[in-house]
CSV table of C-alpha atoms in Angstrom, one decimal:
chain,number,residue,atom,x,y,z
B,71,MET,CA,100.1,92.6,118.2
B,72,GLU,CA,101.9,94.2,115.2
B,73,LYS,CA,99.7,95.0,112.3
B,74,GLU,CA,100.5,93.1,109.1
B,75,LEU,CA,101.2,95.1,105.9
B,76,VAL,CA,98.3,95.3,103.4
B,77,SER,CA,99.1,96.0,99.8
B,78,ILE,CA,96.5,98.0,98.0
B,79,ILE,CA,96.3,97.4,94.3
B,80,THR,CA,94.9,100.3,92.2
B,81,PRO,CA,94.8,100.4,88.4
B,82,MET,CA,94.2,103.8,86.9
B,83,TYR,CA,93.0,104.8,83.4
B,84,LYS,CA,91.9,108.4,82.9
B,85,GLY,CA,91.4,108.7,86.6
B,86,ALA,CA,92.4,112.3,87.3
B,87,ALA,CA,88.9,113.4,88.3
B,88,PHE,CA,88.4,110.9,91.0
B,89,VAL,CA,91.7,109.4,92.1
B,90,GLY,CA,92.5,112.1,94.6
B,91,GLU,CA,89.4,111.3,96.7
B,92,THR,CA,90.2,107.6,96.4
B,93,ILE,CA,93.7,108.3,97.8
B,94,ARG,CA,92.3,110.4,100.6
B,95,SER,CA,90.0,107.6,101.6
B,96,VAL,CA,93.1,105.4,102.1
B,97,LEU,CA,95.0,108.1,104.0
B,98,SER,CA,92.1,108.4,106.4
B,99,GLN,CA,92.1,104.7,107.3
B,100,SER,CA,92.3,103.9,111.0
B,101,TYR,CA,94.5,100.9,110.1
B,102,ASP,CA,97.7,102.5,109.0
B,103,ASN,CA,100.1,99.7,107.9
B,104,TRP,CA,99.5,99.7,104.2
B,105,GLU,CA,101.1,100.4,100.9
B,106,MET,CA,99.1,101.7,97.9
B,107,ILE,CA,100.4,100.8,94.5
B,108,ILE,CA,98.8,102.9,91.8
B,109,VAL,CA,99.5,101.9,88.2
B,110,ASP,CA,98.7,104.4,85.5
B,111,ASP,CA,97.8,102.4,82.4
B,112,CYS,CA,99.0,104.9,79.7
B,113,SER,CA,96.1,107.2,80.3
B,114,PRO,CA,95.5,109.6,77.4
B,115,ASP,CA,95.2,112.6,79.7
B,116,ASN,CA,98.5,114.4,79.2
B,117,GLY,CA,99.7,113.1,82.6
B,118,ALA,CA,96.8,114.6,84.6
B,119,GLY,CA,96.2,111.4,86.5
B,120,ILE,CA,99.9,111.0,87.3
B,121,ALA,CA,100.1,114.6,88.4
B,122,GLU,CA,97.2,114.1,90.8
B,123,VAL,CA,98.7,111.0,92.4
B,124,GLU,CA,102.1,112.8,92.7
B,125,LYS,CA,100.4,115.4,94.9
B,126,TYR,CA,100.1,112.7,97.5
B,127,SER,CA,102.9,110.3,96.8
B,128,LYS,CA,105.6,113.0,97.3
B,129,ASP,CA,104.4,113.5,100.9
B,130,ASP,CA,103.7,109.9,101.9
B,131,GLY,CA,106.0,107.1,100.9
B,132,ARG,CA,103.3,104.5,101.3
B,133,ILE,CA,101.8,105.7,98.1
B,134,LYS,CA,103.7,104.3,95.1
B,135,LEU,CA,103.1,105.4,91.5
B,136,ILE,CA,104.0,103.3,88.5
B,137,ALA,CA,103.6,104.5,85.0
B,138,ALA,CA,103.0,101.5,82.7
B,139,LYS,CA,105.1,101.5,79.5
B,140,GLU,CA,102.2,100.1,77.4
B,141,ASN,CA,98.5,99.9,77.8
B,142,ARG,CA,97.6,96.5,79.2
B,143,GLY,CA,94.1,97.1,80.5
B,144,SER,CA,93.0,96.8,84.1
B,145,SER,CA,94.3,93.2,84.3
B,146,GLY,CA,97.7,94.1,83.2
B,147,ALA,CA,97.9,97.2,85.5
B,148,ARG,CA,96.8,95.1,88.4
B,149,ASN,CA,99.4,92.5,87.6
B,150,ILE,CA,102.2,95.1,87.5
B,151,ALA,CA,101.1,96.2,91.0
B,152,LEU,CA,100.8,92.6,92.3
B,153,HIS,CA,104.4,91.9,91.2
B,154,GLU,CA,105.5,94.9,93.3
B,155,ALA,CA,103.3,94.2,96.3
B,156,LYS,CA,105.2,93.3,99.6
B,157,GLY,CA,102.2,92.8,101.9
B,158,ARG,CA,101.0,89.5,103.2
B,159,TYR,CA,97.5,90.8,102.5
B,160,ILE,CA,96.2,92.0,99.1
B,161,ALA,CA,93.4,94.5,98.8
B,162,PHE,CA,91.9,96.0,95.7
B,163,LEU,CA,90.7,99.5,95.3
B,164,ASP,CA,89.7,101.0,91.9
B,165,SER,CA,90.8,104.6,91.2
B,166,ASP,CA,87.3,106.0,91.5
B,167,ASP,CA,86.0,104.1,94.5
B,168,ILE,CA,86.0,105.2,98.1
B,169,TRP,CA,86.8,103.3,101.3
B,170,HIS,CA,85.0,104.3,104.5
B,171,THR,CA,87.6,105.2,107.2
B,172,ASP,CA,87.2,101.9,109.1
B,173,PHE,CA,87.3,99.7,106.0
B,174,LEU,CA,90.7,98.1,106.6
B,175,GLU,CA,90.3,98.0,110.4
B,176,LYS,CA,86.9,96.2,110.2
B,177,GLN,CA,87.9,93.9,107.3
B,178,MET,CA,91.2,92.8,109.0
B,179,SER,CA,89.3,92.1,112.2
B,180,PHE,CA,86.6,90.3,110.4
B,181,MET,CA,89.2,88.1,108.6
B,182,ALA,CA,90.9,87.2,111.9
B,183,ASP,CA,87.5,86.4,113.5
B,184,LYS,CA,86.6,84.0,110.6
B,185,ASP,CA,90.2,82.7,110.1
B,186,ALA,CA,89.3,83.4,106.5
B,187,PRO,CA,91.5,83.4,103.4
B,188,LEU,CA,89.3,86.0,101.7
B,189,VAL,CA,86.8,88.6,103.0
B,190,PHE,CA,84.6,91.1,101.2
B,191,SER,CA,82.1,93.7,102.3
B,192,SER,CA,78.8,95.3,101.4
B,193,TYR,CA,78.8,98.6,99.6
B,194,ARG,CA,76.9,101.7,98.4
B,195,ARG,CA,76.3,102.4,94.7
B,196,ILE,CA,76.6,106.1,94.0
B,197,ASP,CA,76.5,108.5,91.1
B,198,GLU,CA,79.9,109.2,89.7
B,199,ASN,CA,79.5,113.0,90.1
B,200,THR,CA,76.8,113.8,92.6
B,201,LYS,CA,77.4,110.8,95.0
B,202,GLU,CA,73.6,110.3,95.1
B,203,GLU,CA,72.7,106.7,95.8
B,204,LEU,CA,71.5,105.2,92.6
B,205,LEU,CA,70.5,101.8,93.9
B,206,ARG,CA,70.0,100.3,97.3
B,207,PRO,CA,73.2,99.3,99.1
B,208,PHE,CA,74.3,95.8,98.0
B,209,ILE,CA,74.4,93.6,101.1
B,210,VAL,CA,76.7,90.6,100.5
B,211,PRO,CA,75.9,87.0,101.6
B,212,GLU,CA,77.6,85.5,104.7
B,213,LYS,CA,79.9,83.2,102.6
B,214,VAL,CA,80.5,82.0,99.1
B,215,SER,CA,82.1,79.0,97.4
B,216,TYR,CA,83.3,78.1,93.9
B,217,LYS,CA,79.9,76.5,93.2
B,218,SER,CA,77.9,79.5,94.3
B,219,LEU,CA,80.2,81.9,92.3
B,220,LEU,CA,79.2,80.0,89.1
B,221,LYS,CA,75.7,81.4,89.7
B,222,THR,CA,76.6,84.9,90.7
B,223,CYS,CA,79.6,86.8,92.0
B,224,PRO,CA,78.9,89.1,94.9
B,225,ILE,CA,82.6,90.0,95.4
B,226,PHE,CA,83.2,93.6,94.2
B,227,PRO,CA,87.0,94.0,93.9
B,228,SER,CA,87.2,97.3,95.9
B,229,THR,CA,85.6,95.5,98.9
B,230,ALA,CA,87.9,92.4,99.0
B,231,ILE,CA,91.1,91.5,100.9
B,232,TYR,CA,92.8,88.1,100.8
B,233,ASP,CA,95.6,86.5,102.8
B,234,THR,CA,98.5,85.2,100.6
B,235,GLN,CA,99.5,82.8,103.3
B,236,LYS,CA,96.2,81.0,103.0
B,237,THR,CA,96.0,81.1,99.2
B,238,GLU,CA,98.8,81.9,96.8
B,239,LYS,CA,99.2,85.4,95.3
B,240,ILE,CA,97.1,85.1,92.1
B,241,PHE,CA,97.6,87.1,88.9
B,242,PHE,CA,95.0,88.2,86.4
B,243,ASN,CA,94.5,86.5,83.0
B,244,GLU,CA,95.3,89.4,80.6
B,245,GLU,CA,93.9,87.6,77.6
B,246,LEU,CA,90.4,88.3,78.9
B,247,GLY,CA,91.0,92.1,78.7
B,248,SER,CA,88.9,94.1,81.2
B,249,MET,CA,85.6,92.1,80.8
B,250,ARG,CA,84.9,89.6,83.5
B,251,ASP,CA,88.6,89.4,84.4
B,252,ASP,CA,87.9,89.9,88.1
B,253,TYR,CA,85.3,87.2,88.0
B,254,VAL,CA,87.8,84.7,86.6
B,255,TYR,CA,90.3,85.8,89.2
B,256,TRP,CA,87.9,84.9,92.0
B,257,LEU,CA,87.0,81.6,90.4
B,258,LYS,CA,90.7,80.7,90.1
B,259,MET,CA,91.2,81.5,93.8
B,260,PHE,CA,88.2,79.4,94.9
B,261,LYS,CA,89.7,76.3,93.4
B,262,ASN,CA,92.2,76.4,96.3
B,263,ILE,CA,89.9,77.6,99.1
B,264,GLU,CA,86.6,76.4,100.4
B,265,TYR,CA,84.9,79.6,101.4
B,266,GLY,CA,85.2,83.4,101.3
B,267,TYR,CA,83.2,85.4,103.9
B,268,GLY,CA,81.0,88.4,103.4
B,269,ASN,CA,80.9,91.3,105.9
B,270,SER,CA,77.3,92.8,106.0
B,271,ASP,CA,78.8,96.2,107.1
B,272,ILE,CA,78.7,98.8,104.3
B,273,LEU,CA,82.3,99.9,104.0
B,274,VAL,CA,82.8,101.1,100.4
B,275,ASP,CA,81.2,103.6,98.0
B,276,TYR,CA,81.2,102.3,94.5
B,277,ARG,CA,81.1,105.1,92.0
B,278,MET,CA,78.9,104.0,89.1
B,279,ARG,CA,80.3,105.7,86.0
B,280,LYS,CA,78.0,106.2,83.0
B,281,THR,CA,80.7,104.8,80.7
B,282,SER,CA,81.0,101.5,82.6
B,283,VAL,CA,80.5,98.6,80.3
B,284,THR,CA,79.2,96.4,83.1
B,285,GLY,CA,76.4,99.0,83.6
B,286,ASN,CA,74.6,97.4,80.7
B,287,LYS,CA,74.0,93.8,81.6
B,288,THR,CA,73.2,92.7,78.1
B,289,LYS,CA,76.8,93.4,77.1
B,290,VAL,CA,78.0,91.0,79.8
B,291,ILE,CA,75.9,88.0,78.8
B,292,LYS,CA,78.4,86.7,76.1
B,293,PRO,CA,81.5,87.2,78.3
B,294,GLN,CA,79.7,85.6,81.2
B,295,TRP,CA,78.8,82.6,79.0
B,296,ASN,CA,82.4,82.4,77.8
B,297,VAL,CA,83.7,82.3,81.3
B,298,LEU,CA,81.4,79.4,82.2
B,299,TYR,CA,81.6,77.4,79.1
B,300,LYS,CA,85.1,78.2,77.6
B,301,VAL,CA,87.2,79.2,80.6
B,302,GLU,CA,85.8,77.0,83.4
B,303,LYS,CA,84.7,74.3,80.9
B,304,ILE,CA,81.8,73.2,83.2
B,305,GLY,CA,79.8,71.8,80.3
B,306,LEU,CA,76.8,72.9,78.2
B,307,VAL,CA,73.9,72.1,80.5
B,308,PRO,CA,75.6,73.4,83.7
B,309,SER,CA,76.7,76.6,81.8
B,310,LEU,CA,73.1,77.1,80.7
B,311,TYR,CA,71.8,76.6,84.2
B,312,ASN,CA,74.3,78.9,85.8
B,313,ILE,CA,73.8,81.7,83.3
B,314,ILE,CA,70.0,81.6,83.8
B,315,CYS,CA,70.7,81.9,87.6
B,316,TRP,CA,73.1,84.7,86.9
B,317,ALA,CA,70.5,86.6,84.8
B,318,PHE,CA,67.8,86.1,87.4
B,319,ILE,CA,69.9,87.3,90.3
B,320,SER,CA,71.4,90.2,88.3
B,321,TYR,CA,67.9,91.5,87.6
B,322,PHE,CA,67.2,91.8,91.3
B,323,LYS,CA,70.7,93.1,92.1
B,324,TYR,CA,70.2,96.1,89.8
B,325,ARG,CA,66.6,96.9,90.7
B,326,ARG,CA,66.1,100.4,92.1
């Protein structure tokens, strides 16, 4: 059976140090029918990231580089790539994360087995430079729903693939900037699907950068509250209940 095209969405901002390894992890995939759309979001690096991507794109037409004309944040960069995407399947891969060589093969097979609109996998959490494991691997639950996502979101973008024939192609809310934008993205999708399915196989290395704002959970409390109360409008008491659940689960998620 012919392999369906997977469109890989990769936003890049100051990504010169890591994007080459990210691209090589895609080039090494056993599933080879993909396009990788990398959008440089006006990185202030004198074109270093763009030059790094061009080392690979000039030799492989599946790698497509777009230089954004203005800085729009990760949401805007992803939207630019989504508008260009031609694949039935959409996958996300940040410019500093690494797919294991069988990521696409296993996730596409898993999706077919589950007849699922969305799948996501477990992942390792490594130091940005040394690749030392900073935390235990995060093992995802078997399935999630809109209701469970209100309590916690186990879907890490670089592990996820969805089928645009089972749910429409969804675009990011750029008004949210880069804080909780991916969370709102999944919540929006789950208003149209019943379940997404988690693959317990560890298929991705998530590079935990020291500059990551989500590394400090206290900075995420207000944006998390805003998503529940102002974006999803689930009410005061349900918002309080769900943010308490989120805080409790997050504590254990980030324990060493």
